[in-house]
Short mmCIF file of C-alpha atoms in Angstrom, two decimals:
data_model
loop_
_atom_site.label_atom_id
_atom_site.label_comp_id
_atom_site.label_asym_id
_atom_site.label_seq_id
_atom_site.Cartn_x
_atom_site.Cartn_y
_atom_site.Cartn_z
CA UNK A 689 -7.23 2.74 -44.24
CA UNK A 690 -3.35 1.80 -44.64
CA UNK A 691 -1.39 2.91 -41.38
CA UNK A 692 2.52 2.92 -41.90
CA UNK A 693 3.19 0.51 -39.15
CA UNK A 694 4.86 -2.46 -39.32
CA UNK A 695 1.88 -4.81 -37.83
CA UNK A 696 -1.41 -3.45 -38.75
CA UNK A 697 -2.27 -5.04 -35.61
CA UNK A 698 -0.96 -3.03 -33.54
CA UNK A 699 -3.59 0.13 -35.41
CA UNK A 700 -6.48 -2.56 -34.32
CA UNK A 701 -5.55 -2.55 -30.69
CA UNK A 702 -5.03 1.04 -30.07
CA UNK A 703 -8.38 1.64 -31.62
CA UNK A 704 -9.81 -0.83 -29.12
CA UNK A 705 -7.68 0.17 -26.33
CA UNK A 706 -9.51 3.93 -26.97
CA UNK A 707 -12.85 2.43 -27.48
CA UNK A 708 -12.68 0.95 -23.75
CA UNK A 709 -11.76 4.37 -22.42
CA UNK A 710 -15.16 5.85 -24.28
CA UNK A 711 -12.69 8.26 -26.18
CA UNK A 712 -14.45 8.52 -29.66
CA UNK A 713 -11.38 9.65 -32.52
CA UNK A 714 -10.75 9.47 -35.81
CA UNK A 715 -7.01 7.41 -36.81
CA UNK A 716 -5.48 8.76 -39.92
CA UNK A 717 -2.15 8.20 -41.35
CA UNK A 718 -0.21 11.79 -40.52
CA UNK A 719 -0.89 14.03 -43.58
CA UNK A 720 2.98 15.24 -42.98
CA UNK A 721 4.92 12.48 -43.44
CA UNK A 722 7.85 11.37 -41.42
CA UNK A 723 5.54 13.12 -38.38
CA UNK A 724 4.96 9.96 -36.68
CA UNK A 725 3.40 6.69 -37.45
CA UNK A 726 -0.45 7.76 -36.33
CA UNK A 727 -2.08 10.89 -36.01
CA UNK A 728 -5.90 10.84 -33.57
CA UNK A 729 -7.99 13.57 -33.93
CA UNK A 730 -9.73 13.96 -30.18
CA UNK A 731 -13.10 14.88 -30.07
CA UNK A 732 -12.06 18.27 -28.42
CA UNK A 733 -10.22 18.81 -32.28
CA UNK A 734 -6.32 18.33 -30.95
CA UNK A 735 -4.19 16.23 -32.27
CA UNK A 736 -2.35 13.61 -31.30
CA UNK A 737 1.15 11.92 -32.72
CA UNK A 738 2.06 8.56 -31.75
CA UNK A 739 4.86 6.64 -32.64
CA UNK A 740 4.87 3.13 -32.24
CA UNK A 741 8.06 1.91 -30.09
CA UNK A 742 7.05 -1.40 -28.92
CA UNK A 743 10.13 -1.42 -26.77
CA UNK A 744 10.91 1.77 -25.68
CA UNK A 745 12.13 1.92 -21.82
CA UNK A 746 11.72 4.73 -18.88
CA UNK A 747 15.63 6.06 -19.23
CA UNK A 748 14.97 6.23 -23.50
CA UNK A 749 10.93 8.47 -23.71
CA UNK A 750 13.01 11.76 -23.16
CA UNK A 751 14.87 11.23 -26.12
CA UNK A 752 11.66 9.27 -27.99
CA UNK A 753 9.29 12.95 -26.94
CA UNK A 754 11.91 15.26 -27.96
CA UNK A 755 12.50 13.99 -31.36
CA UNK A 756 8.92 13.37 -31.83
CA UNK A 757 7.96 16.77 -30.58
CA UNK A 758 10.50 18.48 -33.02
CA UNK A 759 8.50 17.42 -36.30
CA UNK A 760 5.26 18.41 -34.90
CA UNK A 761 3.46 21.13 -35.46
CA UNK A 762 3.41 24.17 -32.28
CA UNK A 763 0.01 22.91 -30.88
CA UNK A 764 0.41 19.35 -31.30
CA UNK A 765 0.33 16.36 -28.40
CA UNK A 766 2.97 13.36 -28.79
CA UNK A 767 2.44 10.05 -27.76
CA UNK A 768 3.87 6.47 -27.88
CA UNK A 769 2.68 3.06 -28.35
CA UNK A 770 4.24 0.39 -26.25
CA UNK A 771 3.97 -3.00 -25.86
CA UNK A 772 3.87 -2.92 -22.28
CA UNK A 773 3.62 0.13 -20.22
CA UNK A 774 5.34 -0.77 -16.90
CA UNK A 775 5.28 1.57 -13.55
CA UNK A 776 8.37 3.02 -14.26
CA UNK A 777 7.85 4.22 -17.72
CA UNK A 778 4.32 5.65 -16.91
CA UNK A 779 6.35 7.72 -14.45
CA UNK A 780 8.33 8.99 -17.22
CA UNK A 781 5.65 9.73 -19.14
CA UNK A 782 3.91 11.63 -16.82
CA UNK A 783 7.21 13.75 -16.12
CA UNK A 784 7.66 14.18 -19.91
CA UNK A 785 3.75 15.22 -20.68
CA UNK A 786 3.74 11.99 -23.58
CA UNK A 787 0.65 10.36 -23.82
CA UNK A 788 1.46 6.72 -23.90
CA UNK A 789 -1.00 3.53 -24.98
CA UNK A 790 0.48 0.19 -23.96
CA UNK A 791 -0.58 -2.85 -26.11
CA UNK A 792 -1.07 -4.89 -22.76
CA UNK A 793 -4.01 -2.50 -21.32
CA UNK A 794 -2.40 0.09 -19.83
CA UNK A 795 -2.46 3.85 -20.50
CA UNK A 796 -1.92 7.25 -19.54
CA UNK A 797 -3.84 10.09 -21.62
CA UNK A 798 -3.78 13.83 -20.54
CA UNK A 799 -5.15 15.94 -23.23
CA UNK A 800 -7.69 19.02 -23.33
CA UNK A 801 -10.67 17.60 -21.44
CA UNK A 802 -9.23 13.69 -21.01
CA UNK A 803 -7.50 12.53 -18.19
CA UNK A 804 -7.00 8.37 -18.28
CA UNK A 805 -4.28 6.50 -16.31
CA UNK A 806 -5.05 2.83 -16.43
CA UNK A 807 -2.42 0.34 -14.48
CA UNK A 808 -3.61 -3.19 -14.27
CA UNK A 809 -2.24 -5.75 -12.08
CA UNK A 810 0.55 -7.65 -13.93
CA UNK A 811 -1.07 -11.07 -15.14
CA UNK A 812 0.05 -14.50 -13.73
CA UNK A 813 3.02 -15.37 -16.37
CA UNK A 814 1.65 -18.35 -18.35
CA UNK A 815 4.46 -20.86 -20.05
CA UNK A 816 2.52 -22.91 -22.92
CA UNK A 817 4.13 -26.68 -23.77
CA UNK A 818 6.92 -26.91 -25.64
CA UNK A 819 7.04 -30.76 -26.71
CA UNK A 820 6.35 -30.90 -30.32
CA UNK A 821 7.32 -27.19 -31.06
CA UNK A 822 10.75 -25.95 -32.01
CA UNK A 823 11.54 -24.33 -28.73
CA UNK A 824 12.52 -27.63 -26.70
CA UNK A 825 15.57 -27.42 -25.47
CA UNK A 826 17.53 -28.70 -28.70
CA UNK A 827 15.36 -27.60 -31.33
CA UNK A 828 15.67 -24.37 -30.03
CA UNK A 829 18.97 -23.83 -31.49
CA UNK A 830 17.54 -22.99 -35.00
CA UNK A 831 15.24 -20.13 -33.32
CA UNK A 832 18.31 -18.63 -31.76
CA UNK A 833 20.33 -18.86 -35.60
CA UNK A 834 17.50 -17.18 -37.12
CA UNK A 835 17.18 -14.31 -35.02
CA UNK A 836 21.14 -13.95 -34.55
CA UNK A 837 21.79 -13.68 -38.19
CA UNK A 838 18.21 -11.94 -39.43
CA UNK A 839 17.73 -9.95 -42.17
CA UNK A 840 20.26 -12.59 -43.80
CA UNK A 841 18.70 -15.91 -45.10
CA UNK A 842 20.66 -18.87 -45.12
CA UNK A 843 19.86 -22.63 -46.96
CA UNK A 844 19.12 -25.23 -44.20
CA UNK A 845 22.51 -26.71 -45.23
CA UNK A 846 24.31 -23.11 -43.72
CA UNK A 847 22.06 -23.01 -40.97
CA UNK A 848 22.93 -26.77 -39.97
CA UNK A 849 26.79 -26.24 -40.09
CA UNK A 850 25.78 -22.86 -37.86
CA UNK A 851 23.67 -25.07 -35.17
CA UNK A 852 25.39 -28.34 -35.07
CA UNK A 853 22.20 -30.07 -36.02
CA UNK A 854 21.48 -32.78 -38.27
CA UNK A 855 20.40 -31.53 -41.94
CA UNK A 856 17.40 -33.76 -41.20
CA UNK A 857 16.58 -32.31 -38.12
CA UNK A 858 16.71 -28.82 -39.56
CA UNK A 859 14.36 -29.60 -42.31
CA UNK A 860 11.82 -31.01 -39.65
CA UNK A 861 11.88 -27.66 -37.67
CA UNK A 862 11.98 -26.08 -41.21
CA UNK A 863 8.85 -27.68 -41.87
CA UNK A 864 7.22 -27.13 -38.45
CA UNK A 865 8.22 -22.68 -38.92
CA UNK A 866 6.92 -22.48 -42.01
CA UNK A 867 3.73 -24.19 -41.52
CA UNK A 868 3.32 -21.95 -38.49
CA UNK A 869 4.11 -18.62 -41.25
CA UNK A 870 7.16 -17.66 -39.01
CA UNK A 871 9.16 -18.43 -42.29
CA UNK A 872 9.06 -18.86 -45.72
CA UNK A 873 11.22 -20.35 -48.54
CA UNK A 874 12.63 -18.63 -51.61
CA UNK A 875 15.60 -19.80 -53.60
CA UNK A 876 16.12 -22.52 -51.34
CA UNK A 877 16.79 -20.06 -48.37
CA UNK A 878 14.81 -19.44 -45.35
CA UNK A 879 13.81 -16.02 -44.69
CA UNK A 880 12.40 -15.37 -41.22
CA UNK A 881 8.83 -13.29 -41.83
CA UNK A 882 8.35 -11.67 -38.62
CA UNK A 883 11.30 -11.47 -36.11
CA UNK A 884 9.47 -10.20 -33.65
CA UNK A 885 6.76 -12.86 -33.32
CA UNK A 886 9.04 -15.46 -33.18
CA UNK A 887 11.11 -14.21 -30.41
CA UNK A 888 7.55 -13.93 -28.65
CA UNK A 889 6.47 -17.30 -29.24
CA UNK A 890 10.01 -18.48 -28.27
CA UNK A 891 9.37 -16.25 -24.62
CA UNK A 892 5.70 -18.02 -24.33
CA UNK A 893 7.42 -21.41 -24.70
CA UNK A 894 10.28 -20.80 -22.41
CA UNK A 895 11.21 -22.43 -19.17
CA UNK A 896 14.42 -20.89 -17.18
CA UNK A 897 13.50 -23.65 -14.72
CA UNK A 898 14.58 -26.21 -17.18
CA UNK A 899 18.58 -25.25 -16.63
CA UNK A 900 20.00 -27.14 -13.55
CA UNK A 901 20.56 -24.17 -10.81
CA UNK A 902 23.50 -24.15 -8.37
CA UNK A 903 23.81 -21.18 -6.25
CA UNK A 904 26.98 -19.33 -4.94
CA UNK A 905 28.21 -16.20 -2.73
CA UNK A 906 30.73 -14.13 -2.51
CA UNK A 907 32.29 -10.89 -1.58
CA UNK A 908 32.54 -8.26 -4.37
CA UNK A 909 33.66 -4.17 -3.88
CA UNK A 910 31.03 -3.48 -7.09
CA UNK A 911 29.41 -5.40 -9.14
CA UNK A 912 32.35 -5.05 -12.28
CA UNK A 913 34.71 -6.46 -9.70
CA UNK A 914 32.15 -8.99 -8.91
CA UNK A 915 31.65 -9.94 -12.58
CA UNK A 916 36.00 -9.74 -13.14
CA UNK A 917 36.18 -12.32 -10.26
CA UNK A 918 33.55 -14.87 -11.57
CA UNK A 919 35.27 -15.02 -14.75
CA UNK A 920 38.71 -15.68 -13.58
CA UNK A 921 37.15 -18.47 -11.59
CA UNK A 922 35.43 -19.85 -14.15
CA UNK A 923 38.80 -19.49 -16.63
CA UNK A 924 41.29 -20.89 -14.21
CA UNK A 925 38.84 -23.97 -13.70
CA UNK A 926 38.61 -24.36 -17.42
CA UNK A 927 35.42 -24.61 -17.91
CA UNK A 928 33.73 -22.99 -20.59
CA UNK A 929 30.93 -20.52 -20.30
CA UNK A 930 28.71 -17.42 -20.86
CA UNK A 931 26.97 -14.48 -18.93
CA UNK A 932 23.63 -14.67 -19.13
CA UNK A 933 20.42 -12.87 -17.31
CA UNK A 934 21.28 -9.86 -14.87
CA UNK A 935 25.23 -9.85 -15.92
CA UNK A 936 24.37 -10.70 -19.47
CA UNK A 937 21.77 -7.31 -19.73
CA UNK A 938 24.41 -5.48 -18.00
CA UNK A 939 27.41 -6.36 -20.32
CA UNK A 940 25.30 -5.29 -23.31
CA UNK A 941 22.95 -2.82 -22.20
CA UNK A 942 23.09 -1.77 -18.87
CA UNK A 943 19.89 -0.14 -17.62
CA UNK A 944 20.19 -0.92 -13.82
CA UNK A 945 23.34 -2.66 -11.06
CA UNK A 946 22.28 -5.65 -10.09
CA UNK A 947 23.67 -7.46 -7.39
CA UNK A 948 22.99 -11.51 -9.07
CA UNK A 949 26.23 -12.57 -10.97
CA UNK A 950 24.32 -15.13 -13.77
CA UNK A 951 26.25 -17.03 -16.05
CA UNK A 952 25.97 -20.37 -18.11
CA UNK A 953 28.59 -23.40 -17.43
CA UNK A 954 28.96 -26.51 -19.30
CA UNK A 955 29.29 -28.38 -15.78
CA UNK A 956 29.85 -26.97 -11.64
CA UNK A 957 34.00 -26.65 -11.09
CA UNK A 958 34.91 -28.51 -7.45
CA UNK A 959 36.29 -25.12 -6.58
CA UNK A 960 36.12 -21.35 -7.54
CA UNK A 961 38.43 -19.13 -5.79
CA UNK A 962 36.37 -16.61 -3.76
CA UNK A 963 32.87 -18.09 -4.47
CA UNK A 964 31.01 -20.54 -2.31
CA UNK A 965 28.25 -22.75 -2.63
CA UNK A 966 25.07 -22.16 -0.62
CA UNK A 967 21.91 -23.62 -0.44
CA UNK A 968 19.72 -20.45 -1.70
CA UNK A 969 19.90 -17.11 -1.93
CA UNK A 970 23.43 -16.17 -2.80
CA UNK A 971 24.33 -13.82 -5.05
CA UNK A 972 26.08 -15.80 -8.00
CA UNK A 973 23.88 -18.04 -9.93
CA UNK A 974 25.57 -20.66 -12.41
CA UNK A 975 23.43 -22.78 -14.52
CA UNK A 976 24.05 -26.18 -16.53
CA UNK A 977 21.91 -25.86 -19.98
CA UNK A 978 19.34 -28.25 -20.81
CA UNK A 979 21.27 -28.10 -24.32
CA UNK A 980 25.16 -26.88 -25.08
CA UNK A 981 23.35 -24.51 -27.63
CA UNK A 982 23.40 -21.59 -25.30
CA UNK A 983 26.69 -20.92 -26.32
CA UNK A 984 25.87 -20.07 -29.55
CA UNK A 985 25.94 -16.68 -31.72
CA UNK A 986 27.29 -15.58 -28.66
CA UNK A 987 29.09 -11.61 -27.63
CA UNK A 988 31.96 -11.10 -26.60
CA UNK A 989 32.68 -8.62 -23.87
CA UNK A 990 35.67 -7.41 -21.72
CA UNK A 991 35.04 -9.82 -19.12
CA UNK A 992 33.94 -12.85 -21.15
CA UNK A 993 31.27 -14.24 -23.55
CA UNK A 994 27.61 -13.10 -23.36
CA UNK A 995 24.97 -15.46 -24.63
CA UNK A 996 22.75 -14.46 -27.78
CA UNK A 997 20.75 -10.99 -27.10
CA UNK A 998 17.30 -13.31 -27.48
CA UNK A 999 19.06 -15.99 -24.51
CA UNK A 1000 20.03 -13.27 -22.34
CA UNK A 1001 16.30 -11.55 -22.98
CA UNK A 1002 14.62 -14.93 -22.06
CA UNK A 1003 16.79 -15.68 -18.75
CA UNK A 1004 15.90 -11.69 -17.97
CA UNK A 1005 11.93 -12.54 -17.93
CA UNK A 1006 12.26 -15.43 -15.97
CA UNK A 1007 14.13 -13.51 -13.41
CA UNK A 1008 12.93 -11.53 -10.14
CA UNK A 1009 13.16 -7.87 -9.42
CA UNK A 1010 13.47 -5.43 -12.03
CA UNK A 1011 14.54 -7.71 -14.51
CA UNK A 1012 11.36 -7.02 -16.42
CA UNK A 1013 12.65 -3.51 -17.13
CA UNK A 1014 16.53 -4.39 -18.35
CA UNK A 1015 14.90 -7.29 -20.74
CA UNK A 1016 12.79 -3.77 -22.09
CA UNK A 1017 16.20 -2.67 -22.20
CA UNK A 1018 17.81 -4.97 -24.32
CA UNK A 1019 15.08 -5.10 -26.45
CA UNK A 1020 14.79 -2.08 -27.74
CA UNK A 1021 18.95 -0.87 -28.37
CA UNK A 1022 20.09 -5.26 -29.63
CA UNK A 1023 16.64 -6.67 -30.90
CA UNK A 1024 14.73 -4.04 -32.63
CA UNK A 1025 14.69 -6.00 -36.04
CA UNK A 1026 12.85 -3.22 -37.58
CA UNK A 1027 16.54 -1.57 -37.96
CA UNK A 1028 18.56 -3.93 -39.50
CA UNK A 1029 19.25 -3.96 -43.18
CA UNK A 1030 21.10 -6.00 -45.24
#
């Protein structure tokens, strides 16, 4: 049966997700279309419409139900698949009466004779080896190009001018991509397949603890002031750098205040008017990049430069707290690939 999703995959998993739950349905395509992406028939007869939003955060299902709810018919239940259904977003669902399936074992179900709220303990996060894959610190610049300027497809002579690398070093990672399928070549341009899976495989790879750490503290009224005072720091010691992380999410899509400052530096000034060093603990984080390619594809905002939407999501995951939940964040309103067009 052909599902209109974009990864079949994701059809698979539900399927098995209900399977474990001992919830016997039948998965159709929607016979109305532009309904929703999946329609389950419940044993009890009901209906159920899911949409797949693999990155749809707490503060966004109101807006996700209502939408959904308007093209279904009077009787009908919604839903949403997820990639990961956090705390905080089974709260909303709950609140909102959605039915929600996350694609990392979670779940919440009400319907006519189900009730199923499954929260597992979050799994240790596991970073695989990068040496040999093109997400070491270097190589890593042609990931970031790819995703920065996807849909469009560039020749690896483009896409070396973009990166600063060698033509010879971009046909090696060329090589290495396309034998893994994450692209393909066509009129001597590359053409990223899957968005998406890269920027995954980039986030398995990926080691925050890499990036040489100095920590800082000082005294902000707000956390704008706080960010306004870091950058005239950082501009009056000349130094060049980017937000990143917490300040990065919040510059671009701000879900929650944090109190961490986080930016990228090409090297530590002596001195920063207002902001001290400490051993731990402070509340102003600068880090020195394994490789200068952080500052690449980056935004601009009225405070400063923001590293690449895929950097900033990165730093977010490797950060404490409810980082988890702005990374969601950004995610879904800067890297939903499945909205960009030529």
């Amino acid at each position: 049966m052909s599902l209109p999703f974009t990864e079949q995959a994701v059809a698979e998993a539900l399927t098995v997700r209900l399977r474990e739950m001992g919830i016997a349905v039948l998965m159709e395509a929607p016979k109305v279309s532009g309904t929703a992406d999946m329609e389950v028939i419940l044993p009890s007869g009901h209906h159920l419409f899911l949409d797949y939003l693999p990155n749809l955060t707490s503060n966004q299902l109101a807006g996700a139900a209502r939408r959904l709810r308007t093209s279904l018919p009077a009787e009908a239940l919604a839903g949403v698949v997820v990639r990961r259904l956090g705390p905080s977003l089974l709260d909303a669902c709950k609140a909102e009466k959605v039915c929600a399936f996350g694609l990392d074992g979670n779940a919440y179900v009400r319907t006519p004779g189900v009730y199923v709220e499954r929260l597992l303990p979050a799994p240790p996060v596991k970073r695989m080896p990068s040496a040999g894959t093109c997400f070491t610190a270097k190589a890593s610049r042609l990931p970031r190009a790819l995703l920065a300027l996807y849909p469009e497809a560039h020749t690896q002579a483009v896409l070396s001018e973009e990166t600063g690398l060698s033509r010879g070093y971009v046909s090696i990672l060329t090589s290495r991509l396309a034998e893994d399928r994450q692209v393909s070549i066509r009129s001597d341009r590359l053409h990223l397949e899957d968005p998406d899976r890269l920027l995954d495989a980039w986030a398995a790879h990926y080691r925050m603890d890499r990036h040489r750490q100095f920590h800082f503290a000082t005294v902000m009224n707000g956390y704008e002031q706080g960010i306004g005072k870091l950058a005239r720091a950082l501009e009056v010691s000349g130094v060049k750098f980017a937000f990143t992380g917490w300040t990065g999410g919040y510059l671009l899509t701000p879900h929650t205040t944090p109190t961490l400052l986080t930016a990228y530096v090409e090297r530590v000034p002596e001195t920063l008017a207002g902001i001290h060093p400490v051993e731990r603990r402070g509340n102003v984080l600068l880090l020195v990049p394994q490789d200068t390619g952080v500052f690449q594809f980056t935004t601009p905002s009225p405070f400063g430069p923001v590293v690449s939407d895929a950097q900033v999501y990165l730093d977010l995951l490797g950060m404490q707290g409810r980082a988890r939940e702005q990374a969601d964040m950004l995610r879904h309103e800067r890297l939903d690939f499945r909205g960009r067009t030529l």
